[in-house]
Amino acid sequence: MIAWKLRRVLPHALLLGWLLRSSLILDFALGRQENLRLLRERDGLAKTSRARNPNVTLSNEGRDFLGRIKDAGERGDWHQVRAIFRTYTGQELPVFHAVLHAALNCGQYGEGASAYEKLCGLKVQQDAPTFATAMKTYAKMGNASRVREIWAAARQHCQLDAPLSAARIDAAAAEGDVVTAAELLDEMNRMGVEIDIAHITSEGTSHNAAAFLFDFGLNLGLEPNIITFACLMGAYAKAPLEKVLKAYGQMVAMGIKPNKAFAEVYLTSVLQIEKEEWVPLRKVEDMSAVLQKRSLARRK
């Protein structure tokens, strides 16, 4: 009888122990989609939106501010970025874009939006990287109407390129707007703008939009990798279990090996772990009580 009970309880206890020991809870405290974004950048999937206009000449003051803001931003020190920017009285685009980029990376979306609106108020001519970062910022804030306004301005002043397109596709996917994403992908295809796996690997996406982009990429002959599937699983946080298991089956069939990042995202989507529900938990008993609320199929 004791051995039978142990066989039933041990897998559950091991799972709970792993959840407590792993970085999973910390990941949710930091924000799972933020971690997926960093994962994409590390593996070269995120299309860069850093300033790259060779025609811009910075003043000595602008060069000094740009260097200090970029250094603080790369350290993740938003307080320092904000303190430096508050003393800046110039109107040079690279400085403003560096602030936008730092705000996005630090999760300070409201601060980034304020800096962008200040830039717009100065009537400074913007470039594609600035438009792209601004769209990403407002998409994070869930402000779809402002994203569309920025996109309209970008199309008036900039040629369509891969990073600008990626920012708009990400924003459309986050909104669940598969029509806009599909139309833009079709336009890129017609105009000869390169489409790669990054364009269909979006974070913060509704599961229907994520599935659409994933299938679209497969139809184009693109080859997904482990980061593609990690982001797909992140988007499947509220998807039916059958959808999650189907995607995992596709990954296995393609011979793609899971890593720790994928395993954590996959487990949280299977168990539908929500940040607000799990961050305060520190005891096995508390986690066990939460797990019991999940369906038997998900627990299995």
Short mmCIF file of C-alpha atoms in Angstrom, two decimals:
data_model
loop_
_atom_site.label_atom_id
_atom_site.label_comp_id
_atom_site.label_asym_id
_atom_site.label_seq_id
_atom_site.Cartn_x
_atom_site.Cartn_y
_atom_site.Cartn_z
CA MET A 1 0.00 0.00 0.00
CA ILE A 2 2.80 2.45 0.91
CA ALA A 3 4.68 1.67 -2.33
CA TRP A 4 1.49 2.20 -4.37
CA LYS A 5 0.91 5.61 -2.77
CA LEU A 6 4.51 6.62 -3.43
CA ARG A 7 4.17 5.73 -7.12
CA ARG A 8 1.14 8.03 -7.34
CA VAL A 9 2.56 10.93 -5.33
CA LEU A 10 6.25 10.93 -6.35
CA PRO A 11 5.90 12.36 -9.90
CA HIS A 12 3.67 15.17 -8.56
CA ALA A 13 6.11 15.95 -5.75
CA LEU A 14 9.09 15.95 -8.12
CA LEU A 15 7.29 18.38 -10.43
CA LEU A 16 6.50 20.72 -7.55
CA GLY A 17 10.06 20.52 -6.28
CA TRP A 18 11.39 21.39 -9.73
CA LEU A 19 9.04 24.34 -9.97
CA LEU A 20 10.31 25.67 -6.67
CA ARG A 21 14.00 25.13 -7.43
CA SER A 22 13.97 26.36 -11.01
CA SER A 23 14.02 29.95 -12.18
CA LEU A 24 10.42 29.60 -13.33
CA ILE A 25 8.83 31.74 -10.64
CA LEU A 26 11.53 34.37 -11.05
CA ASP A 27 10.86 34.30 -14.80
CA PHE A 28 7.26 35.21 -14.18
CA ALA A 29 8.26 37.97 -11.77
CA LEU A 30 10.33 39.44 -14.59
CA GLY A 31 7.70 38.71 -17.23
CA ARG A 32 7.74 35.64 -19.46
CA GLN A 33 7.35 37.56 -22.72
CA GLU A 34 10.27 39.76 -21.79
CA ASN A 35 12.41 36.64 -21.38
CA LEU A 36 11.29 35.37 -24.79
CA ARG A 37 12.25 38.72 -26.33
CA LEU A 38 15.74 38.46 -24.84
CA LEU A 39 15.97 34.89 -26.07
CA ARG A 40 15.11 36.00 -29.61
CA GLU A 41 17.75 38.74 -29.53
CA ARG A 42 20.40 36.39 -28.18
CA ASP A 43 19.80 33.96 -31.02
CA GLY A 44 19.68 36.70 -33.66
CA LEU A 45 15.99 36.34 -34.39
CA ALA A 46 14.78 39.74 -33.27
CA LYS A 47 15.10 42.23 -36.09
CA THR A 48 17.23 45.07 -34.80
CA SER A 49 15.75 48.55 -34.78
CA ARG A 50 18.88 50.38 -33.70
CA ALA A 51 19.70 53.60 -35.47
CA ARG A 52 21.78 53.06 -38.58
CA ASN A 53 21.38 56.26 -40.64
CA PRO A 54 24.85 57.13 -41.98
CA ASN A 55 23.66 60.59 -43.06
CA VAL A 56 23.09 61.84 -39.50
CA THR A 57 25.91 63.97 -38.10
CA LEU A 58 25.90 64.37 -34.33
CA SER A 59 27.13 67.43 -32.47
CA ASN A 60 29.77 66.89 -29.79
CA GLU A 61 27.07 67.31 -27.16
CA GLY A 62 24.81 64.82 -28.92
CA ARG A 63 27.61 62.29 -29.22
CA ASP A 64 28.33 62.60 -25.50
CA PHE A 65 24.67 62.13 -24.51
CA LEU A 66 24.24 59.24 -26.95
CA GLY A 67 27.23 57.38 -25.54
CA ARG A 68 26.13 57.78 -21.93
CA ILE A 69 22.53 56.81 -22.67
CA LYS A 70 23.56 53.72 -24.64
CA ASP A 71 25.95 52.61 -21.88
CA ALA A 72 23.28 52.96 -19.20
CA GLY A 73 20.67 51.29 -21.41
CA GLU A 74 22.91 48.29 -22.09
CA ARG A 75 23.35 47.90 -18.33
CA GLY A 76 19.58 47.97 -17.90
CA ASP A 77 19.90 51.08 -15.72
CA TRP A 78 16.74 52.95 -16.64
CA HIS A 79 17.06 55.42 -13.75
CA GLN A 80 20.40 56.57 -15.14
CA VAL A 81 19.01 56.79 -18.68
CA ARG A 82 16.15 58.97 -17.44
CA ALA A 83 18.45 61.18 -15.37
CA ILE A 84 20.73 61.79 -18.37
CA PHE A 85 17.86 62.44 -20.76
CA ARG A 86 16.26 64.99 -18.43
CA THR A 87 19.29 67.22 -18.86
CA TYR A 88 19.28 66.95 -22.65
CA THR A 89 17.97 70.05 -24.46
CA GLY A 90 18.89 69.11 -28.03
CA GLN A 91 16.77 67.71 -30.85
CA GLU A 92 19.04 65.06 -32.38
CA LEU A 93 17.22 61.91 -33.49
CA PRO A 94 19.86 59.31 -32.45
CA VAL A 95 19.69 60.54 -28.85
CA PHE A 96 15.92 60.23 -28.74
CA HIS A 97 16.04 56.83 -30.39
CA ALA A 98 18.61 55.60 -27.86
CA VAL A 99 16.18 56.59 -25.09
CA LEU A 100 13.33 54.79 -26.87
CA HIS A 101 15.45 51.68 -27.31
CA ALA A 102 16.56 51.70 -23.66
CA ALA A 103 12.98 52.20 -22.44
CA LEU A 104 11.80 49.25 -24.54
CA ASN A 105 14.57 46.98 -23.28
CA CYS A 106 13.97 48.03 -19.67
CA GLY A 107 10.20 47.54 -19.89
CA GLN A 108 9.56 51.26 -19.34
CA TYR A 109 6.98 51.56 -22.10
CA GLY A 110 5.19 54.61 -20.73
CA GLU A 111 8.49 56.48 -20.39
CA GLY A 112 9.44 55.49 -23.92
CA ALA A 113 6.08 56.71 -25.23
CA SER A 114 6.58 60.06 -23.49
CA ALA A 115 10.01 60.46 -25.10
CA TYR A 116 8.54 59.60 -28.49
CA GLU A 117 5.70 62.10 -28.18
CA LYS A 118 8.24 64.75 -27.22
CA LEU A 119 10.19 63.87 -30.37
CA CYS A 120 7.02 64.16 -32.48
CA GLY A 121 6.29 67.54 -30.92
CA LEU A 122 9.72 68.78 -32.02
CA LYS A 123 8.84 67.93 -35.66
CA VAL A 124 12.13 66.04 -36.08
CA GLN A 125 12.26 63.91 -39.23
CA GLN A 126 12.22 60.26 -38.13
CA ASP A 127 13.83 57.22 -39.73
CA ALA A 128 12.78 53.57 -40.02
CA PRO A 129 14.50 52.36 -36.81
CA THR A 130 12.77 55.08 -34.78
CA PHE A 131 9.36 54.26 -36.27
CA ALA A 132 9.98 50.56 -35.61
CA THR A 133 10.93 51.05 -31.97
CA ALA A 134 7.96 53.36 -31.43
CA MET A 135 5.58 50.74 -32.86
CA LYS A 136 7.06 48.08 -30.60
CA THR A 137 6.61 50.39 -27.60
CA TYR A 138 2.97 51.18 -28.24
CA ALA A 139 2.24 47.54 -29.08
CA LYS A 140 3.55 46.61 -25.64
CA MET A 141 1.14 49.17 -24.18
CA GLY A 142 -1.76 47.70 -26.16
CA ASN A 143 -2.31 50.97 -28.02
CA ALA A 144 -3.19 49.61 -31.46
CA SER A 145 -4.54 52.90 -32.79
CA ARG A 146 -1.24 54.69 -32.11
CA VAL A 147 0.65 51.81 -33.76
CA ARG A 148 -1.43 52.30 -36.91
CA GLU A 149 -0.74 56.06 -36.89
CA ILE A 150 3.00 55.48 -36.59
CA TRP A 151 2.88 52.85 -39.33
CA ALA A 152 1.10 55.26 -41.66
CA ALA A 153 3.80 57.89 -41.05
CA ALA A 154 6.54 55.31 -41.57
CA ARG A 155 5.13 54.27 -44.95
CA GLN A 156 5.10 57.94 -46.04
CA HIS A 157 8.74 58.57 -45.15
CA CYS A 158 10.55 55.21 -45.35
CA GLN A 159 11.11 52.35 -47.73
CA LEU A 160 9.79 49.00 -46.57
CA ASP A 161 12.55 46.88 -45.08
CA ALA A 162 12.84 43.76 -42.93
CA PRO A 163 13.17 45.39 -39.45
CA LEU A 164 10.33 47.88 -40.07
CA SER A 165 8.12 45.06 -41.34
CA ALA A 166 8.98 42.85 -38.37
CA ALA A 167 7.92 45.57 -35.93
CA ARG A 168 4.55 45.97 -37.66
CA ILE A 169 3.97 42.22 -37.88
CA ASP A 170 4.78 41.84 -34.17
CA ALA A 171 2.33 44.62 -33.31
CA ALA A 172 -0.40 43.13 -35.52
CA ALA A 173 0.12 39.66 -34.08
CA ALA A 174 -0.04 40.99 -30.52
CA GLU A 175 -3.40 42.54 -31.39
CA GLY A 176 -4.55 39.32 -33.05
CA ASP A 177 -4.81 41.15 -36.38
CA VAL A 178 -3.89 38.31 -38.73
CA VAL A 179 -5.25 40.20 -41.75
CA THR A 180 -2.68 43.01 -41.42
CA ALA A 181 0.12 40.52 -40.76
CA ALA A 182 -0.85 38.45 -43.82
CA GLU A 183 -1.19 41.49 -46.08
CA LEU A 184 2.21 42.79 -45.05
CA LEU A 185 3.89 39.42 -45.52
CA ASP A 186 2.31 39.21 -48.97
CA GLU A 187 3.54 42.73 -49.81
CA MET A 188 7.06 41.86 -48.64
CA ASN A 189 6.98 38.79 -50.85
CA ARG A 190 5.86 40.81 -53.89
CA MET A 191 8.43 43.58 -53.29
CA GLY A 192 11.32 41.20 -52.77
CA VAL A 193 11.85 42.14 -49.10
CA GLU A 194 13.49 39.17 -47.41
CA ILE A 195 11.17 37.13 -45.19
CA ASP A 196 12.89 34.93 -42.65
CA ILE A 197 11.97 32.98 -39.54
CA ALA A 198 12.10 36.13 -37.37
CA HIS A 199 9.07 37.56 -39.15
CA ILE A 200 6.88 34.68 -38.04
CA THR A 201 8.43 34.35 -34.56
CA SER A 202 6.51 36.90 -32.52
CA GLU A 203 6.22 37.35 -28.77
CA GLY A 204 3.18 38.62 -26.92
CA THR A 205 0.92 37.14 -29.60
CA SER A 206 -2.61 35.73 -29.38
CA HIS A 207 -2.54 31.98 -29.95
CA ASN A 208 -4.64 32.23 -33.12
CA ALA A 209 -2.31 34.84 -34.64
CA ALA A 210 0.75 32.84 -33.58
CA ALA A 211 -0.62 29.70 -35.23
CA PHE A 212 -1.37 31.64 -38.41
CA LEU A 213 2.14 33.11 -38.62
CA PHE A 214 3.71 29.73 -37.87
CA ASP A 215 1.72 28.00 -40.64
CA PHE A 216 2.44 30.88 -43.03
CA GLY A 217 6.16 30.42 -42.45
CA LEU A 218 5.95 26.69 -43.07
CA ASN A 219 4.12 27.35 -46.34
CA LEU A 220 6.96 29.67 -47.39
CA GLY A 221 9.45 26.89 -46.72
CA LEU A 222 10.98 28.56 -43.66
CA GLU A 223 12.53 26.24 -41.10
CA PRO A 224 11.51 26.89 -37.47
CA ASN A 225 14.03 26.39 -34.68
CA ILE A 226 13.84 25.99 -30.91
CA ILE A 227 13.32 29.73 -30.38
CA THR A 228 10.42 29.69 -32.85
CA PHE A 229 8.77 26.93 -30.85
CA ALA A 230 9.52 28.60 -27.51
CA CYS A 231 7.78 31.77 -28.69
CA LEU A 232 4.93 29.71 -30.14
CA MET A 233 4.45 27.97 -26.79
CA GLY A 234 4.54 31.35 -25.04
CA ALA A 235 1.67 32.48 -27.25
CA TYR A 236 -0.20 29.26 -26.43
CA ALA A 237 -0.51 30.14 -22.73
CA LYS A 238 -4.31 30.24 -23.04
CA ALA A 239 -4.69 27.90 -25.99
CA PRO A 240 -6.54 24.58 -25.83
CA LEU A 241 -4.35 21.71 -24.65
CA GLU A 242 -4.74 19.93 -28.00
CA LYS A 243 -3.11 22.89 -29.75
CA VAL A 244 -0.16 22.87 -27.36
CA LEU A 245 0.40 19.13 -27.78
CA LYS A 246 0.10 19.36 -31.57
CA ALA A 247 2.84 22.02 -31.72
CA TYR A 248 5.09 19.95 -29.48
CA GLY A 249 4.47 16.94 -31.72
CA GLN A 250 5.50 19.01 -34.76
CA MET A 251 8.70 20.04 -33.02
CA VAL A 252 9.56 16.44 -32.19
CA ALA A 253 8.76 15.32 -35.75
CA MET A 254 11.16 17.98 -37.09
CA GLY A 255 13.93 16.63 -34.89
CA ILE A 256 14.30 19.87 -32.90
CA LYS A 257 15.75 19.27 -29.44
CA PRO A 258 14.17 21.14 -26.49
CA ASN A 259 16.29 23.30 -24.20
CA LYS A 260 15.65 24.67 -20.70
CA ALA A 261 13.96 27.84 -21.96
CA PHE A 262 11.56 25.84 -24.10
CA ALA A 263 10.88 23.36 -21.29
CA GLU A 264 9.88 26.13 -18.89
CA VAL A 265 7.60 27.88 -21.38
CA TYR A 266 6.07 24.57 -22.48
CA LEU A 267 5.34 23.51 -18.90
CA THR A 268 3.78 26.85 -17.99
CA SER A 269 1.51 26.72 -21.06
CA VAL A 270 0.48 23.12 -20.38
CA LEU A 271 -0.35 23.97 -16.76
CA GLN A 272 -1.62 27.47 -17.65
CA ILE A 273 0.53 29.08 -14.98
CA GLU A 274 -0.38 32.74 -14.51
CA LYS A 275 2.03 35.30 -13.08
CA GLU A 276 -0.40 36.75 -10.54
CA GLU A 277 -1.35 33.30 -9.29
CA TRP A 278 2.11 31.78 -8.94
CA VAL A 279 4.56 34.51 -7.97
CA PRO A 280 3.51 34.58 -4.28
CA LEU A 281 3.75 30.80 -3.87
CA ARG A 282 6.73 29.43 -1.95
CA LYS A 283 5.51 26.14 -0.44
CA VAL A 284 4.88 22.79 -2.10
CA GLU A 285 1.49 22.59 -0.40
CA ASP A 286 0.38 25.90 -1.91
CA MET A 287 1.51 24.89 -5.40
CA SER A 288 -0.19 21.52 -5.04
CA ALA A 289 -3.49 23.23 -4.22
CA VAL A 290 -3.21 25.38 -7.35
CA LEU A 291 -2.30 22.42 -9.56
CA GLN A 292 -5.37 20.53 -8.38
CA LYS A 293 -7.50 23.22 -10.05
CA ARG A 294 -6.11 22.25 -13.46
CA SER A 295 -7.88 19.65 -15.57
CA LEU A 296 -6.80 16.04 -15.27
CA ALA A 297 -5.66 16.09 -18.90
CA ARG A 298 -3.32 19.03 -18.25
CA ARG A 299 -1.89 17.47 -15.08
CA LYS A 300 -1.25 14.20 -16.90
#
